[in-house]
mmCIF file of C-alpha atoms in Angstrom:
data_model
loop_
_atom_site.group_PDB
_atom_site.id
_atom_site.type_symbol
_atom_site.label_atom_id
_atom_site.label_comp_id
_atom_site.label_asym_id
_atom_site.label_seq_id
_atom_site.Cartn_x
_atom_site.Cartn_y
_atom_site.Cartn_z
ATOM 1 C CA LYS O 1 26.247 35.657 -7.785
ATOM 2 C CA LYS O 2 23.640 38.238 -6.810
ATOM 3 C CA ALA O 3 23.485 39.489 -3.250
ATOM 4 C CA ILE O 4 20.257 38.720 -1.414
ATOM 5 C CA ILE O 5 18.035 41.778 -1.094
ATOM 6 C CA ASP O 6 16.936 42.708 2.414
ATOM 7 C CA PRO O 7 13.109 42.446 2.617
ATOM 8 C CA SER O 8 12.896 45.602 4.733
ATOM 9 C CA LEU O 9 14.114 47.637 1.733
ATOM 10 C CA PHE O 10 11.080 46.728 -0.370
ATOM 11 C CA LYS O 11 8.300 49.215 -0.968
ATOM 12 C CA TYR O 12 4.804 48.037 -1.783
ATOM 13 C CA LYS O 13 2.085 49.656 -3.829
ATOM 14 C CA VAL O 14 -1.226 49.205 -2.025
ATOM 15 C CA GLN O 15 -4.339 49.503 -4.155
ATOM 16 C CA PRO O 16 -7.659 49.981 -2.365
ATOM 17 C CA ILE O 17 -10.638 47.752 -3.064
ATOM 18 C CA LYS O 18 -12.928 50.780 -3.380
ATOM 19 C CA LYS O 19 -10.918 52.949 -5.749
ATOM 20 C CA ASP O 20 -13.434 55.802 -5.790
ATOM 21 C CA LEU O 21 -13.026 56.398 -2.017
ATOM 22 C CA TYR O 22 -9.255 55.916 -1.611
ATOM 23 C CA GLU O 23 -6.112 56.362 -3.673
ATOM 24 C CA THR O 24 -3.150 54.062 -4.295
ATOM 25 C CA VAL O 25 -0.359 54.450 -1.733
ATOM 26 C CA THR O 26 3.267 53.247 -1.637
ATOM 27 C CA VAL O 27 4.338 51.954 1.794
ATOM 28 C CA LYS O 28 7.414 50.418 3.439
ATOM 29 C CA ALA O 29 7.517 46.759 4.485
ATOM 30 C CA SER O 30 7.422 47.745 8.172
ATOM 31 C CA GLN O 31 4.040 49.435 7.625
ATOM 32 C CA LEU O 32 2.366 46.228 6.436
ATOM 33 C CA SER O 33 0.802 43.623 8.687
ATOM 34 C CA ARG O 34 -2.012 41.099 8.582
ATOM 35 C CA ARG O 35 -4.677 40.069 11.013
ATOM 36 C CA LYS O 36 -3.972 37.073 13.191
ATOM 37 C CA HIS O 37 -5.636 33.781 12.146
ATOM 38 C CA LEU O 38 -6.199 35.095 8.635
ATOM 39 C CA PHE O 39 -4.484 32.050 7.165
ATOM 40 C CA SER O 40 -5.819 28.636 8.173
ATOM 41 C CA ARG O 41 -5.967 25.088 6.873
ATOM 42 C CA ASP O 42 -9.633 25.459 5.882
ATOM 43 C CA ARG O 43 -8.958 28.659 3.958
ATOM 44 C CA LEU O 44 -6.043 27.037 2.164
ATOM 45 C CA LYS O 45 -8.253 24.102 1.142
ATOM 46 C CA LEU O 46 -10.898 26.527 -0.110
ATOM 47 C CA PHE O 47 -8.284 28.500 -2.073
ATOM 48 C CA LEU O 48 -6.933 25.347 -3.712
ATOM 49 C CA LYS O 49 -10.440 24.160 -4.572
ATOM 50 C CA GLN O 50 -11.386 27.497 -6.157
ATOM 51 C CA HIS O 51 -8.177 28.229 -8.083
ATOM 52 C CA CYS O 52 -6.462 24.893 -8.743
ATOM 53 C CA GLU O 53 -7.236 21.582 -10.447
ATOM 54 C CA PRO O 54 -5.342 18.302 -10.882
ATOM 55 C CA GLN O 55 -3.984 17.614 -14.374
ATOM 56 C CA ASP O 56 -1.991 14.433 -15.035
ATOM 57 C CA GLY O 57 -1.130 14.037 -11.354
ATOM 58 C CA VAL O 58 0.039 17.664 -10.981
ATOM 59 C CA ILE O 59 -1.897 20.479 -9.320
ATOM 60 C CA LYS O 60 -2.156 23.392 -11.750
ATOM 61 C CA THR O 61 -3.837 26.793 -11.706
ATOM 62 C CA LYS O 62 -7.251 26.947 -13.374
ATOM 63 C CA ALA O 63 -7.494 28.836 -16.673
ATOM 64 C CA THR O 64 -10.157 31.143 -15.219
ATOM 65 C CA SER O 65 -7.824 32.213 -12.383
ATOM 66 C CA ILE O 66 -4.938 32.744 -14.821
ATOM 67 C CA ALA O 67 -7.105 35.035 -16.940
ATOM 68 C CA LYS O 68 -8.686 36.860 -13.995
ATOM 69 C CA TYR O 69 -5.369 37.737 -12.293
ATOM 70 C CA ASN O 70 -3.241 38.096 -15.503
ATOM 71 C CA LEU O 71 -0.855 35.386 -14.340
ATOM 72 C CA ALA O 72 0.212 34.506 -17.885
ATOM 73 C CA GLU O 73 1.956 37.888 -18.128
ATOM 74 C CA GLN O 74 3.906 37.352 -14.891
ATOM 75 C CA ASN O 75 6.809 35.036 -14.115
ATOM 76 C CA PHE O 76 8.575 33.821 -10.979
ATOM 77 C CA SER O 77 10.989 36.771 -10.859
ATOM 78 C CA PHE O 78 8.048 39.219 -10.845
ATOM 79 C CA PHE O 79 6.969 37.884 -7.434
ATOM 80 C CA PHE O 80 10.413 36.872 -6.104
ATOM 81 C CA PRO O 81 13.266 39.151 -7.277
ATOM 82 C CA ASP O 82 16.108 36.987 -5.920
ATOM 83 C CA ASP O 83 17.523 33.923 -7.656
ATOM 84 C CA PRO O 84 15.137 30.984 -7.903
ATOM 85 C CA PRO O 85 15.567 28.447 -5.094
ATOM 86 C CA THR O 86 17.582 25.291 -5.572
ATOM 87 C CA PHE O 87 15.919 22.335 -3.938
ATOM 88 C CA ILE O 88 18.111 19.502 -2.717
ATOM 89 C CA PHE O 89 16.891 16.051 -3.706
ATOM 90 C CA SER O 90 15.985 13.931 -0.728
ATOM 91 C CA PRO O 91 15.119 10.259 -1.164
ATOM 92 C CA ALA O 92 11.651 9.136 -0.174
ATOM 93 C CA SER O 93 11.510 8.053 3.444
ATOM 94 C CA ARG O 94 9.711 5.002 4.700
ATOM 95 C CA ARG O 95 5.965 5.067 4.904
ATOM 96 C CA ARG O 96 4.780 6.835 8.045
ATOM 97 C CA GLY O 97 2.030 5.657 10.315
ATOM 98 C CA ARG O 98 1.087 2.176 11.365
ATOM 99 C CA PRO O 99 2.762 -0.797 9.742
ATOM 100 C CA PRO O 100 0.422 -2.729 7.447
ATOM 101 C CA LYS O 101 -1.339 -5.733 8.957
ATOM 102 C CA ARG O 102 -0.166 -9.153 7.881
ATOM 103 C CA ALA O 103 -2.764 -11.098 5.940
ATOM 104 C CA SER O 104 -1.848 -14.448 7.549
ATOM 105 C CA ALA O 105 -2.070 -13.290 11.169
ATOM 106 C CA SER O 106 -5.624 -13.244 12.378
ATOM 107 C CA LEU O 107 -7.080 -12.725 15.832
ATOM 108 C CA GLU O 108 -7.744 -16.445 16.324
ATOM 109 C CA ASP O 109 -4.110 -17.269 15.505
ATOM 110 C CA GLU O 110 -2.788 -14.757 18.052
ATOM 111 C CA ILE O 111 -4.862 -15.939 21.050
ATOM 112 C CA PRO O 112 -3.545 -19.544 21.149
ATOM 113 C CA ALA O 113 -0.009 -18.288 20.566
ATOM 114 C CA LYS O 114 -0.252 -16.028 23.638
ATOM 115 C CA GLN O 115 -1.640 -18.890 25.732
ATOM 116 C CA ASN O 116 1.234 -21.143 24.651
ATOM 117 C CA THR O 117 3.843 -18.570 25.627
ATOM 118 C CA ARG O 118 2.202 -18.141 29.036
ATOM 119 C CA GLY O 119 2.321 -21.890 29.532
ATOM 120 C CA LYS O 120 5.992 -22.037 28.600
ATOM 121 C CA ARG O 121 6.840 -19.232 31.018
ATOM 122 C CA ASN O 122 5.150 -21.039 33.856
ATOM 123 C CA LYS O 123 6.658 -24.356 32.827
ATOM 124 C CA VAL O 124 10.282 -23.219 33.206
ATOM 125 C CA PRO O 125 10.089 -22.393 36.943
ATOM 126 C CA ARG O 126 8.146 -25.618 37.562
ATOM 127 C CA GLU O 127 10.869 -27.637 35.820
ATOM 128 C CA LYS O 128 13.547 -25.976 37.952
ATOM 129 C CA THR O 129 11.764 -26.713 41.202
ATOM 130 C CA ARG O 130 11.088 -30.316 40.179
ATOM 131 C CA PHE O 131 14.738 -30.788 39.148
ATOM 132 C CA GLN O 132 15.940 -29.412 42.537
ATOM 133 C CA LYS O 133 13.578 -31.760 44.399
ATOM 134 C CA GLN O 134 14.916 -34.728 42.431
ATOM 135 C CA LYS O 135 18.497 -33.779 43.412
ATOM 136 C CA GLU O 136 17.544 -33.696 47.090
#
């Protein structure tokens, strides 16, 4: 099995946006950084909307983005040199959030039920006191 490559050993080729003003430079991983808050939920949604589309229940890259960035020529190992990840199957967990409302239980049904339980609670102590009085 291949040994995992330390990310700090990578060197990156940085190409400027304005090629006429700057030249391409090769830098170490420690020399790269990104601005804080560059990645957000809204930007991710925008990225997915611009470059992805649903096809048969699967989100796939748009043909225009594949052509623009030459993605057809690349493969997974071009971007990630280590072995591909192995994902462990995990069974689907129960549905999160609130439990679904029962169709038979309505607000009118619940109000009398609560009143009945209150009456029963009060009835028990009354029965005890009446029973004790009868004994005396």
